[in-house]
Coordinates of C-alpha atoms in Angstrom, one line a residue:
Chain D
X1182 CA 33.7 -112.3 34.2
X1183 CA 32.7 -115.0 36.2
X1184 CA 29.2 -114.5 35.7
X1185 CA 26.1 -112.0 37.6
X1186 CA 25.1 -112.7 41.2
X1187 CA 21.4 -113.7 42.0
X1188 CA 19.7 -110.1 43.2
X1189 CA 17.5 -110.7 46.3
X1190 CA 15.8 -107.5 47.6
X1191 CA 15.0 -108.1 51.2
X1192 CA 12.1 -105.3 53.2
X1193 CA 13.5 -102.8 51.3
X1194 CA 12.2 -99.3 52.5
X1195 CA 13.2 -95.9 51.6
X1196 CA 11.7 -92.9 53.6
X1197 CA 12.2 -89.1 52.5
X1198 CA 11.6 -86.2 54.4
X1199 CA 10.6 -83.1 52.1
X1200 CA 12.4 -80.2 52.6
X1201 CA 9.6 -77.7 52.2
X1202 CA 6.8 -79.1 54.2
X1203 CA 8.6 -81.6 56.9
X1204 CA 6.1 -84.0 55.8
X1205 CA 7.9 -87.8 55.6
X1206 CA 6.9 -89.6 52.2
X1207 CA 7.5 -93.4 51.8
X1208 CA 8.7 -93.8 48.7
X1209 CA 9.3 -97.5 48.9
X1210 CA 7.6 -100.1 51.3
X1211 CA 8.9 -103.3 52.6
X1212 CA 9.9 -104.6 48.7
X1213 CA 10.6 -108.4 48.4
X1214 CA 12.0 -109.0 44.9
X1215 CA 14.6 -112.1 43.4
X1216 CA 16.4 -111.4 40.5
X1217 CA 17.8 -114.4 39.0
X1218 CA 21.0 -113.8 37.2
X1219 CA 20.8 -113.3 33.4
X1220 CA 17.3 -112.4 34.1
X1221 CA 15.9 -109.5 32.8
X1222 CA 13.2 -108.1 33.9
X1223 CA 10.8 -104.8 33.1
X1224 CA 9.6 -103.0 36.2
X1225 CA 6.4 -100.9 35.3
X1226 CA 4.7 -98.4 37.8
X1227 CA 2.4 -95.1 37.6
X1228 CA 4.2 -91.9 38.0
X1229 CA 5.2 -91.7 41.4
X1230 CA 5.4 -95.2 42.5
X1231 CA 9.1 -95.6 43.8
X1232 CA 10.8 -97.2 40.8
X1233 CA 12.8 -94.3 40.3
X1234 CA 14.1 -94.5 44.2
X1235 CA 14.3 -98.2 43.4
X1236 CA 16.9 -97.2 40.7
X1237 CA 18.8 -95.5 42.6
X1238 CA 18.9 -97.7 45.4
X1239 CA 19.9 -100.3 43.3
X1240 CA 22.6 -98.0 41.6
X1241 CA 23.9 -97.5 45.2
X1242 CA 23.3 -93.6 45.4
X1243 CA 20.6 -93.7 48.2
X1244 CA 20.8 -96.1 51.0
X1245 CA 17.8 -98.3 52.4
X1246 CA 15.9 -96.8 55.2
X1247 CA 15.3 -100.1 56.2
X1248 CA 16.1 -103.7 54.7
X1249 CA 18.6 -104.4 52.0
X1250 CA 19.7 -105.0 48.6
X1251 CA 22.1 -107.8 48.5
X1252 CA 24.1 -108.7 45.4
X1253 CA 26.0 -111.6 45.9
X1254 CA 26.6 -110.9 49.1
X1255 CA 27.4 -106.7 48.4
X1256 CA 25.1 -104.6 48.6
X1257 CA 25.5 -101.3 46.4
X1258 CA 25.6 -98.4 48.6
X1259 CA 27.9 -100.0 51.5
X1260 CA 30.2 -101.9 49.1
X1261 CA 29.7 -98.7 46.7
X1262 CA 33.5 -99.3 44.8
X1263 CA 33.2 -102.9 44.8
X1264 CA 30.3 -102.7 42.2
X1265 CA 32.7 -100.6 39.4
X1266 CA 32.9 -101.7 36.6
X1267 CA 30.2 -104.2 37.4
X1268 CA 27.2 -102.7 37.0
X1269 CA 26.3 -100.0 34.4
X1270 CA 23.0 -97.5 33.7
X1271 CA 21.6 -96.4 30.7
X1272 CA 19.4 -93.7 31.7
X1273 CA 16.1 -92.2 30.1
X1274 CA 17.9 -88.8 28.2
X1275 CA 21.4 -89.9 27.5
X1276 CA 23.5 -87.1 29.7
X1277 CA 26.6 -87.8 27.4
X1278 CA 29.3 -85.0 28.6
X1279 CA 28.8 -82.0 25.8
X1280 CA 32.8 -81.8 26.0
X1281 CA 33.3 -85.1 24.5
X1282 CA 32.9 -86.9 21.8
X1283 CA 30.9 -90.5 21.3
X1284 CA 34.3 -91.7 21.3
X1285 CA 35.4 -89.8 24.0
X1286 CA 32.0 -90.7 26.4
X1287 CA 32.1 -94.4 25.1
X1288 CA 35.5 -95.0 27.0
X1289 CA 34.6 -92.8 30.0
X1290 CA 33.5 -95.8 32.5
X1291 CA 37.3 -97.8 31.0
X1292 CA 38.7 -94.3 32.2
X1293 CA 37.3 -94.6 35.7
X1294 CA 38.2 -98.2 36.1
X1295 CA 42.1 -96.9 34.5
X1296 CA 42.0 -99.4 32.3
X1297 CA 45.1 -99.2 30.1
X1298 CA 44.9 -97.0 27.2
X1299 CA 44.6 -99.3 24.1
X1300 CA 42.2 -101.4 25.8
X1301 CA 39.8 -98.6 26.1
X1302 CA 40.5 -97.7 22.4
X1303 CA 39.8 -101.4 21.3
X1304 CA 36.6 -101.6 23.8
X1305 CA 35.1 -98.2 22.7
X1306 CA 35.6 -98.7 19.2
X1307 CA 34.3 -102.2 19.6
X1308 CA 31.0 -101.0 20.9
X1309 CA 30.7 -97.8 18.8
X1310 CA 30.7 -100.0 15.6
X1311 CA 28.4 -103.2 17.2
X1312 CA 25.8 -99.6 17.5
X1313 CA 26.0 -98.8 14.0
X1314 CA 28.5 -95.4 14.9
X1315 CA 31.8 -95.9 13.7
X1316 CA 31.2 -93.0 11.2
X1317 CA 30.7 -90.8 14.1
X1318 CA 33.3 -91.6 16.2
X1319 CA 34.9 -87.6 16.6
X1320 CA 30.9 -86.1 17.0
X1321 CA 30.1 -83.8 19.9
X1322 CA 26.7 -84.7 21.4
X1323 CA 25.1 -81.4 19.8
X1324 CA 26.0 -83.0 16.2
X1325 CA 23.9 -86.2 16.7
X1326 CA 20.4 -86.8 16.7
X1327 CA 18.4 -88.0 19.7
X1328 CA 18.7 -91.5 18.4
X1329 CA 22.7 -91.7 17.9
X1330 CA 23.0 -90.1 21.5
X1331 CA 21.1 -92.8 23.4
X1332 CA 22.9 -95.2 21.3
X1333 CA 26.3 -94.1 22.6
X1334 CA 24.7 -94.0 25.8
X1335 CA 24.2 -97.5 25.4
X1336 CA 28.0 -98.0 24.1
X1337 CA 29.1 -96.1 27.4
X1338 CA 27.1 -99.0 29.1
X1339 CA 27.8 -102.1 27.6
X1340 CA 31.6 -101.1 26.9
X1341 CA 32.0 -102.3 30.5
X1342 CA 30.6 -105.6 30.1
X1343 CA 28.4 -105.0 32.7
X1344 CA 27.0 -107.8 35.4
X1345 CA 24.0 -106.0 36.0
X1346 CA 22.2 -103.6 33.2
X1347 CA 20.1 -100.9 34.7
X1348 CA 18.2 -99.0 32.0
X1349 CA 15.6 -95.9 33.0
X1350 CA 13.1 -95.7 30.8
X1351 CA 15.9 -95.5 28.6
X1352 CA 13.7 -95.4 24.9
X1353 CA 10.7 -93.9 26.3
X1354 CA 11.9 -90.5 24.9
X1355 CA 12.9 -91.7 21.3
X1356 CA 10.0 -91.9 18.4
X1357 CA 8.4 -95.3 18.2
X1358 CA 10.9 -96.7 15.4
X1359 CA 13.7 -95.8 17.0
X1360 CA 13.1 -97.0 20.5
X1361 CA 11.8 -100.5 19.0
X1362 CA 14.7 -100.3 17.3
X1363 CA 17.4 -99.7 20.3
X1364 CA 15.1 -101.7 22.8
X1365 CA 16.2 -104.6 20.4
X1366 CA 19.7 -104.1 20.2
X1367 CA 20.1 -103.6 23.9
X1368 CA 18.3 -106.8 24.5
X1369 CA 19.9 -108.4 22.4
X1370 CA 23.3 -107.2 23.5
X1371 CA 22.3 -107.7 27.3
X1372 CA 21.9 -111.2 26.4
X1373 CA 25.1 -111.5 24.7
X1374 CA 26.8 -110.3 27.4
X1375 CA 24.9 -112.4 30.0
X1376 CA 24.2 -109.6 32.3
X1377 CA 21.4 -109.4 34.6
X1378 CA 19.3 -106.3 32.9
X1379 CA 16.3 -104.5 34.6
X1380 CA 14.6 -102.2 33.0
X1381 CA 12.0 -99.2 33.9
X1382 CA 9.3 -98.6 31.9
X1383 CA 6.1 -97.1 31.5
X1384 CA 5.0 -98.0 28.5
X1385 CA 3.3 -101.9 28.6
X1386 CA 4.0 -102.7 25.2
X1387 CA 7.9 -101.6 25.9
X1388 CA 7.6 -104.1 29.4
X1389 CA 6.0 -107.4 27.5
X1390 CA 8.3 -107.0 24.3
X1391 CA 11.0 -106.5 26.6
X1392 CA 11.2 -109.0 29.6
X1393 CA 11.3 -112.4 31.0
X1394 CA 9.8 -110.9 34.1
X1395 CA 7.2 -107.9 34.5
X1396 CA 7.3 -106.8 37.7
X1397 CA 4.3 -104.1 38.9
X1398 CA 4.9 -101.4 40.6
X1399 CA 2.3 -99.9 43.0
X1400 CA 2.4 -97.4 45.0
X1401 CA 5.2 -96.9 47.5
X1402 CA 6.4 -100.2 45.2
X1403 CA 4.3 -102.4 46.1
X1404 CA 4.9 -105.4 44.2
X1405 CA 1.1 -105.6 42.5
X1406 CA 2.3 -108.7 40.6
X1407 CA 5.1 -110.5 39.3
X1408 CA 4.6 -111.9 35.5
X1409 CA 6.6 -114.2 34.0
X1410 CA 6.1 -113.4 30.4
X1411 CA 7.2 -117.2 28.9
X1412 CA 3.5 -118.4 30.3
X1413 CA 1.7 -116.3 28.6
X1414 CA 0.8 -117.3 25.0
X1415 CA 1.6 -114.4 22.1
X1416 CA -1.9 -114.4 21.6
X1417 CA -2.8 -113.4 25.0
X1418 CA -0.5 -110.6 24.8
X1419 CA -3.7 -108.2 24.4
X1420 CA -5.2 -109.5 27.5
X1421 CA -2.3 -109.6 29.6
X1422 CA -1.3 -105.4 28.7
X1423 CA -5.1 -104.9 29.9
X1424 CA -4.8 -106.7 32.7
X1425 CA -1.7 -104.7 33.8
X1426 CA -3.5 -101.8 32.7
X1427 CA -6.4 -102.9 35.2
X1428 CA -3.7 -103.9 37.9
X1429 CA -2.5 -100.5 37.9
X1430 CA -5.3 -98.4 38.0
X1431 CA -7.0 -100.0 40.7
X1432 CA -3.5 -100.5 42.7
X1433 CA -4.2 -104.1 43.3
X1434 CA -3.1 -107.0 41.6
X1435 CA -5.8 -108.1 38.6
X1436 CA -7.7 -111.4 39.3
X1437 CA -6.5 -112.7 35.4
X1438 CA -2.7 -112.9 38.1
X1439 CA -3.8 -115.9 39.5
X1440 CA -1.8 -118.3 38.2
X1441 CA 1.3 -116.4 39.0
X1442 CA 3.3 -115.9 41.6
X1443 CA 1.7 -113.0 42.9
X1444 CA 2.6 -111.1 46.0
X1445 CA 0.6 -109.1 47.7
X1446 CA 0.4 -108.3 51.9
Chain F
X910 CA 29.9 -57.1 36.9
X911 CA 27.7 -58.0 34.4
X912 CA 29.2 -54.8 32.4
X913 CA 32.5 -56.4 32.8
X914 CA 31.2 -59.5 31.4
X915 CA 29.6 -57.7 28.2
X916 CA 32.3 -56.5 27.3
X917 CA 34.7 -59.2 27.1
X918 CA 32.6 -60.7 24.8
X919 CA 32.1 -57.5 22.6
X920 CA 36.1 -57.8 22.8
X921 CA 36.0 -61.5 21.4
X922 CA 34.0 -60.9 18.9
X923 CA 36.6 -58.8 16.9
X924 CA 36.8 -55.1 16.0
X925 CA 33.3 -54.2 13.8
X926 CA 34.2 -51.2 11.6
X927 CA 32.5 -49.1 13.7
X928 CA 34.7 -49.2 16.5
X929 CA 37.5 -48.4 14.1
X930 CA 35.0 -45.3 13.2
X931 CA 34.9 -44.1 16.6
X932 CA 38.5 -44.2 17.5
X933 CA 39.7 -42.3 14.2
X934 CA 36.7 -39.4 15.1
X935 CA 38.5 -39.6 18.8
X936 CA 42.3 -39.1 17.3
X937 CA 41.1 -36.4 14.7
X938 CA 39.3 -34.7 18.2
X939 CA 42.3 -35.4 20.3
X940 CA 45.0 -34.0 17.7
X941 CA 42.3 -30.7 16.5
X942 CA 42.2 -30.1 20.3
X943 CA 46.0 -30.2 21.1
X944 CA 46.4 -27.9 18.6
X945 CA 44.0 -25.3 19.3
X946 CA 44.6 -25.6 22.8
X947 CA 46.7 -22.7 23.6
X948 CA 44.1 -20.2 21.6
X949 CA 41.6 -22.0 24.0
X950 CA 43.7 -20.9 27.3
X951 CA 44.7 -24.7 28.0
X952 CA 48.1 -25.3 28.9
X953 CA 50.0 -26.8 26.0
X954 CA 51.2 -29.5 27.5
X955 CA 47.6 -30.8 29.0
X956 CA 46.6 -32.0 25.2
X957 CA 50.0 -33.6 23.4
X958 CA 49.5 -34.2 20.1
X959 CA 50.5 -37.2 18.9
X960 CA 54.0 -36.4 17.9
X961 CA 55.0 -36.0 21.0
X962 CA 52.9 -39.2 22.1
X963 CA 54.6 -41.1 19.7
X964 CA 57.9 -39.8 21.2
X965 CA 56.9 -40.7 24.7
X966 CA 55.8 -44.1 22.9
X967 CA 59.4 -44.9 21.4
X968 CA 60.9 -44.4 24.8
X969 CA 58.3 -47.1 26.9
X970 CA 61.2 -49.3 28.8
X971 CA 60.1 -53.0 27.6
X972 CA 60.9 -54.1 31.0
X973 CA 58.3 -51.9 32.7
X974 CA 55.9 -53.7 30.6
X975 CA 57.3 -57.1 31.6
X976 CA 57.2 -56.8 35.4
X977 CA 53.6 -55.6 35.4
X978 CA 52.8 -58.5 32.9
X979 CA 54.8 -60.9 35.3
X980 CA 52.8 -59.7 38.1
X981 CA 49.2 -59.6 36.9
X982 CA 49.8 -63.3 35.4
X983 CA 51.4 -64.5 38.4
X984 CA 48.7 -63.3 40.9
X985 CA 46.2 -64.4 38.5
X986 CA 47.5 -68.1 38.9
X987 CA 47.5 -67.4 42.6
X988 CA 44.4 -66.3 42.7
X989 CA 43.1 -69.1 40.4
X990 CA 44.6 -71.8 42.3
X991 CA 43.4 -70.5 45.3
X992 CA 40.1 -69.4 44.0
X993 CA 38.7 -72.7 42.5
X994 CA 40.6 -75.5 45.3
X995 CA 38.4 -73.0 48.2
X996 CA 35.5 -73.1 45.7
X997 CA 35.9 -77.2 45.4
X998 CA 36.1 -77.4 49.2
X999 CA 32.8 -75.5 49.7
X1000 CA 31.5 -77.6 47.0
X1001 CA 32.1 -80.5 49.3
X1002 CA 31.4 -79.0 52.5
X1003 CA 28.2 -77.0 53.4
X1004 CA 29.7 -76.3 56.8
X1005 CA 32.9 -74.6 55.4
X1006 CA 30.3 -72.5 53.2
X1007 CA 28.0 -71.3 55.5
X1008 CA 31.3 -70.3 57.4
X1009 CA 33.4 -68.9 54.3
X1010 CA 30.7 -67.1 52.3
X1011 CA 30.2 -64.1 54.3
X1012 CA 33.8 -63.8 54.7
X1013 CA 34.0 -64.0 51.1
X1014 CA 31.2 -61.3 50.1
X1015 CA 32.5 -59.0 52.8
X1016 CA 36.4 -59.5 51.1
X1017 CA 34.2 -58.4 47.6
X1018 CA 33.1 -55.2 49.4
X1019 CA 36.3 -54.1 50.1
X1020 CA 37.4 -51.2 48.1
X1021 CA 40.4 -51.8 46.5
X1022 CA 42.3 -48.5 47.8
X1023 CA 41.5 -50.4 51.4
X1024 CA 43.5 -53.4 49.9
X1025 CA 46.2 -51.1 49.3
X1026 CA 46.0 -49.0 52.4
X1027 CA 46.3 -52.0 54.5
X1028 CA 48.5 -53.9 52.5
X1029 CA 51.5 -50.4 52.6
X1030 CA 50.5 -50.8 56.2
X1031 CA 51.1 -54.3 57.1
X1032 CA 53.5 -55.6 54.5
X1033 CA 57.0 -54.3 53.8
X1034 CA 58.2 -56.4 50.7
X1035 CA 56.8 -54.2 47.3
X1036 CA 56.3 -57.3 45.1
X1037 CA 54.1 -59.3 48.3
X1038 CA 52.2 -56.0 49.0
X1039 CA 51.6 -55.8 44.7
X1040 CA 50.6 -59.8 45.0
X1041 CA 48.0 -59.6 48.6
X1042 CA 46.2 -56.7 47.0
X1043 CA 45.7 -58.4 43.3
X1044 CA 44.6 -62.1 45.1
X1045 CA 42.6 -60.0 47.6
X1046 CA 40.8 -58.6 44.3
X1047 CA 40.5 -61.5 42.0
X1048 CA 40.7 -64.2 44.0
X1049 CA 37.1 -64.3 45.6
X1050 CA 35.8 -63.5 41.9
X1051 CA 37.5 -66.8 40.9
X1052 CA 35.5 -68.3 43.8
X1053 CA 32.5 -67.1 43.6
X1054 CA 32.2 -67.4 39.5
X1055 CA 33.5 -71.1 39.9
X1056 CA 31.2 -72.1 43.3
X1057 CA 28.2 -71.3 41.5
X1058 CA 29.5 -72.8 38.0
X1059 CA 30.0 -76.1 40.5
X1060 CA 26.4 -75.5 41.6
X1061 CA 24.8 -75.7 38.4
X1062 CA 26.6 -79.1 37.3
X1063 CA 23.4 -80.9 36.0
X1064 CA 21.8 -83.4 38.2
X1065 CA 21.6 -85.8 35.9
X1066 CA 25.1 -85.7 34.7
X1067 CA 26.5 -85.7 38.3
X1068 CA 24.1 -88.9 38.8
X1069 CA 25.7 -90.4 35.7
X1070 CA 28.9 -89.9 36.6
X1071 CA 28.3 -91.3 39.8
X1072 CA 26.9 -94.5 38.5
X1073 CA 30.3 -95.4 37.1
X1074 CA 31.6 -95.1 40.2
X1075 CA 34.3 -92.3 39.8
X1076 CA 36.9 -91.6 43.1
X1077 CA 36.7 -88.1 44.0
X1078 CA 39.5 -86.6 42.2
X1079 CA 38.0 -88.5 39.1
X1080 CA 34.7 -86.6 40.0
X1081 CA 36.3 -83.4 39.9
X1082 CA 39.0 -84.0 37.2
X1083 CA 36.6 -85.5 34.9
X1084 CA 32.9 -84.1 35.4
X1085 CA 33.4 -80.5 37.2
X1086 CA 36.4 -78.9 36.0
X1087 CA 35.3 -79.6 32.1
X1088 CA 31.7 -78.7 33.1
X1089 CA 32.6 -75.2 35.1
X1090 CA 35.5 -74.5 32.0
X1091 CA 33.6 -71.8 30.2
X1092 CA 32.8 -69.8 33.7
X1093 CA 36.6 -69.9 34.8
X1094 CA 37.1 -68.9 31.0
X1095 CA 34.8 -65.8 31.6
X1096 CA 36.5 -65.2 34.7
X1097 CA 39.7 -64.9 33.3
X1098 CA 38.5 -62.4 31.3
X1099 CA 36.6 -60.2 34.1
X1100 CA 39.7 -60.7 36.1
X1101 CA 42.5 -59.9 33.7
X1102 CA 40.7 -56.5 33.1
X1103 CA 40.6 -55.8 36.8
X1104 CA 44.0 -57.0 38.1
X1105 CA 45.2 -54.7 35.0
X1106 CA 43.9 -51.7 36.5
X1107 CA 44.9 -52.5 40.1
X1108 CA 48.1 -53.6 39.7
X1109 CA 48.5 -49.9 38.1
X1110 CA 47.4 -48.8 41.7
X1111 CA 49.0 -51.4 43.8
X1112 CA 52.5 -50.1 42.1
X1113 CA 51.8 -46.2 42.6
X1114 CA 52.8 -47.0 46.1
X1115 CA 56.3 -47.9 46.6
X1116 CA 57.2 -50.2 43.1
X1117 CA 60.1 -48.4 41.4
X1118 CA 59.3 -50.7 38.6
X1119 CA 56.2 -51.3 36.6
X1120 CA 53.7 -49.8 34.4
X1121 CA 52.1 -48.0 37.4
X1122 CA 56.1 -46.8 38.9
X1123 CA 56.5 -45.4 35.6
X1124 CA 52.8 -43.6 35.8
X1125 CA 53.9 -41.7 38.9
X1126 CA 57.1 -40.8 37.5
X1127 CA 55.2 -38.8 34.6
X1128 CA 52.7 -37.7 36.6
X1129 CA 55.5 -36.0 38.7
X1130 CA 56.9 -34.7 35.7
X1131 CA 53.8 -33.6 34.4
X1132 CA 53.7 -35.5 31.1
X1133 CA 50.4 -35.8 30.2
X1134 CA 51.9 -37.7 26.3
X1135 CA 54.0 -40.1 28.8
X1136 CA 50.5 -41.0 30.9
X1137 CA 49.1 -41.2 27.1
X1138 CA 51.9 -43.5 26.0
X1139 CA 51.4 -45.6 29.4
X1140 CA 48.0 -45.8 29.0
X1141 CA 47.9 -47.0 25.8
X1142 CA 50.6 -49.5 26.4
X1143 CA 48.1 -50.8 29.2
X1144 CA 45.1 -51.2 27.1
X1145 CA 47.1 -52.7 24.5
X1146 CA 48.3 -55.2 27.4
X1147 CA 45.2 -55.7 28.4
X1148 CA 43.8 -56.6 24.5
X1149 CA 46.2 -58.6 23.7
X1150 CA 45.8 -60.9 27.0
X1151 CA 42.1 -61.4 26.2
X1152 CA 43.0 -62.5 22.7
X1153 CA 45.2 -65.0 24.5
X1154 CA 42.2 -65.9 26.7
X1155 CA 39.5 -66.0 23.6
X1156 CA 42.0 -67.8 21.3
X1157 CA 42.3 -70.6 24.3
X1158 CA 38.3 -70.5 24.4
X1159 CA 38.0 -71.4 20.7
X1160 CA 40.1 -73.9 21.6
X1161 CA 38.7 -75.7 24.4
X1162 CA 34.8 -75.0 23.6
X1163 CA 34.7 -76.0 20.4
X1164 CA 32.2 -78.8 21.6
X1165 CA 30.2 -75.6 22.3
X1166 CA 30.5 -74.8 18.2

């Protein structure tokens, strides 16, 4: 792997038109955003605010309305193929295949790519065991707990080595423990692997705990600010959640953003 | 159709003592009635007992037996392959359904003595008159069953899969046909039921082979213990193909266990 590409998001727009009413709904407006590579970042947003468009522009399964999402040069919907085995999502419930087993789902991406048979045997056991499920290798989704299932949704992910991580409030489902528990691993891992990882969340403590980078969401994604977590002391941690807090209720970016690199228009 | 469907899986669930109940009250009826028929005025031979439907039984031509089973299985395949490739195009292309799907429900409304009608009427070979009138049948059931199985795919799992980036054929090989499995399982099981019962029909008319020839023949000869013997040869047929369907259903879904 020769290493992630920087992610620049360029006026990126997406406009829907609702089937039942007619009415047009901008779901994101004119987005500027640079990902560096290896970054990773935790994009936060009220219900409703475009991250989940944002996901699946970045994913490549809607295209732009307007501007572009340009990944070393690619961008994900035109160059759709080019991105496979490049970029993998972990997504907020797991959607493992009920017909398989962890195994079985683990080596499902390998499959797509055809990579040769005892390589995907060697990945997907590889990543099974670094997620603590090598005892539960043969186990249909229905036989594991919420917990094991994200975690082999997780395996699915990382088995590819992915470039860029894309995670959808991917723990925000699990009991406390557990997600602390699996947001650590998968940071951990992401970082391992030196793969650009962004994250959606909506819960603050998940976003500072996770990210070099909080990015906030307004609405139609509008960037309300862009934190770098590193400049902020541990101890301000309290202030900073409230001032995201305060950032996203009023839908402009708090006054305690100052000092970063804050974008508004 | 939904009768259909309950019934196939009372059938997979095994015989409950009951049933056996029922079916020894019915044979004690059966053999009490053939014997006082003649004090009751019905001809003798309208209620054989079952000595002389065990006699008709021991003469059942195995080959009979064969060609019918040859020719439900083989248009069932037909009908399958045909069924789920339309079902995968309309899948892909709303144009094609909004074009196909009236066709199709106006094929469903057909009554099958139509199928046969025009199938005497425009075909001459017996075996591709037999084989248009079971595909006309079963056929837009394997669509239709396996179109909407397509339909209700999950969102989220199609999205999944197309994250990773899957070619089409991966799309279908790998997400859809495992998903819609247990629909074209239950299919096979409304199907086999009714191409069993039209093939009987499709071979009254011109076959001089075949469960349904040999039907005509002992209708002809008034034999009501050979129609008995025939029949039961059928539903047996028909059992043991859906034990061949549920065993292959325990095997596949057991993901479902």
């Amino acid at each position: 792997m020769s290493g992630p590409a920087a992610i620049a998001v360029r006026g990126l727009r997406k406009v829907f038109r609702q089937a039942t009413t007619g009415q047009t709904v901008v779901a994101i407006d004119h987005l500027d955003l640079d990902i560096a590579p290896r970054e990773v970042v935790a994009i936060v947003g009220q219900t409703g605010c475009g991250k989940s468009t944002f996901f699946d522009l970045m994913i490549g399964l809607e295209h732009p309305s307007e501007g572009a999402i340009d990944i070393g040069g690619k961008t994900p919907y035109a160059d759709f193929d080019y991105f496979r085995g490049r970029m993998a999502t972990v997504f907020q419930q797991d959607r493992l295949l009920p017909w398989r087993s962890s195994y079985d789902n683990v080596r499902l991406p390998l499959e797509l790519m055809r990579v040769p048979e005892d390589v995907q045997r060697q990945r997907s056991m590889h990543w099974l065991k670094r997620l603590g499920l090598e005892n539960f290798t043969n186990a249909y989704p229905h036989e594991l707990s919420g917990g094991m299932r994200q975690r082999v949704a997780i395996a699915r992910a990382f088995v590819l080595q992915p470039e860029i991580l894309l995670a959808d409030e991917a723990f925000g489902h699990l009991d406390e423990v557990t997600a602390a528990e699996l947001r650590e691993t998968f940071l951990a891992l992401a970082r391992e692997c030196g793969s650009t990882a962004i994250l959606i969340t909506h819960q603050l403590e998940e976003a500072i705990s996770v990210g070099d980078r909080i990015v906030v969401f307004g609405k139609s994604a509008r960037l309300l600010a862009d934190i770098h977590v590193a400049k902020w002391d541990k101890s301000e941690y309290g202030m900073l959640r409230e001032a995201i807090q305060a950032t996203l209720q009023g839908n402009a970016p708090d006054v305690r953003f100052a000092h970063e690199r804050r974008i508004t228009r | 159709m939904s009768h259909d469907e309950a019934r196939a899986a009372e059938l997979s669930a095994g015989f409950p003592r009951q049933t056996l109940v029922s079916i020894a009250v019915f044979c004690v009826l059966w053999q009490a009635l053939s014997y006082f028929a003649p004090a009751l005025g019905i001809p003798a031979f309208a209620i054989p007992g079952f000595a002389k439907i065990w006699a008709s039984l021991i003469k059942i031509t195995p080959i009979d037996v064969l060609v019918t089973l040859a020719r439900v299985i083989g248009a069932l395949i037909l009908s399958f392959v045909l069924g789920v490739a339309l079902a995968m195009a309309m899948y892909r292309s709303t144009s094609l359904e909004n074009y196909l799907h009236p066709m199709v429900r106006l094929f469903m409304a057909v009554p099958v003595v139509s199928w046969i009608l025009f199938a005497v009427l425009w075909f001459r070979g017996v075996e591709f008159r037999i084989a248009f009138v079971l595909i006309a049948v079963c056929g837009p059931v394997f669509l239709v069953d396996a179109l909407d199985a397509m339909r209700g795919v999950p969102k989220e799992l199609r999205g999944m899969m197309r994250s990773f980036r899957p070619t089409p054929s991966q799309f279908f090989i790998k997400l859809m046909l495992p998903a819609i499995l247990p629909s074209l399982i239950t299919s096979w099981k409304i199907n086999l039921s009714l191409a069993i019962r039209v093939v009987t029909i499709a071979e009254l008319v011109g076959a001089v082979t075949g469960i349904g020839h040999q039907l005509a023949v002992a209708q002809e000869l008034f034999s009501v213990a050979d129609v008995f013997a025939w029949t039961l040869v059928l539903v047996a047929l028909l059992f043991a193909l859906e034990a061949v369907v549920a065993r292959f259903e325990r095997r596949v879904l057991r993901w479902r266990a």
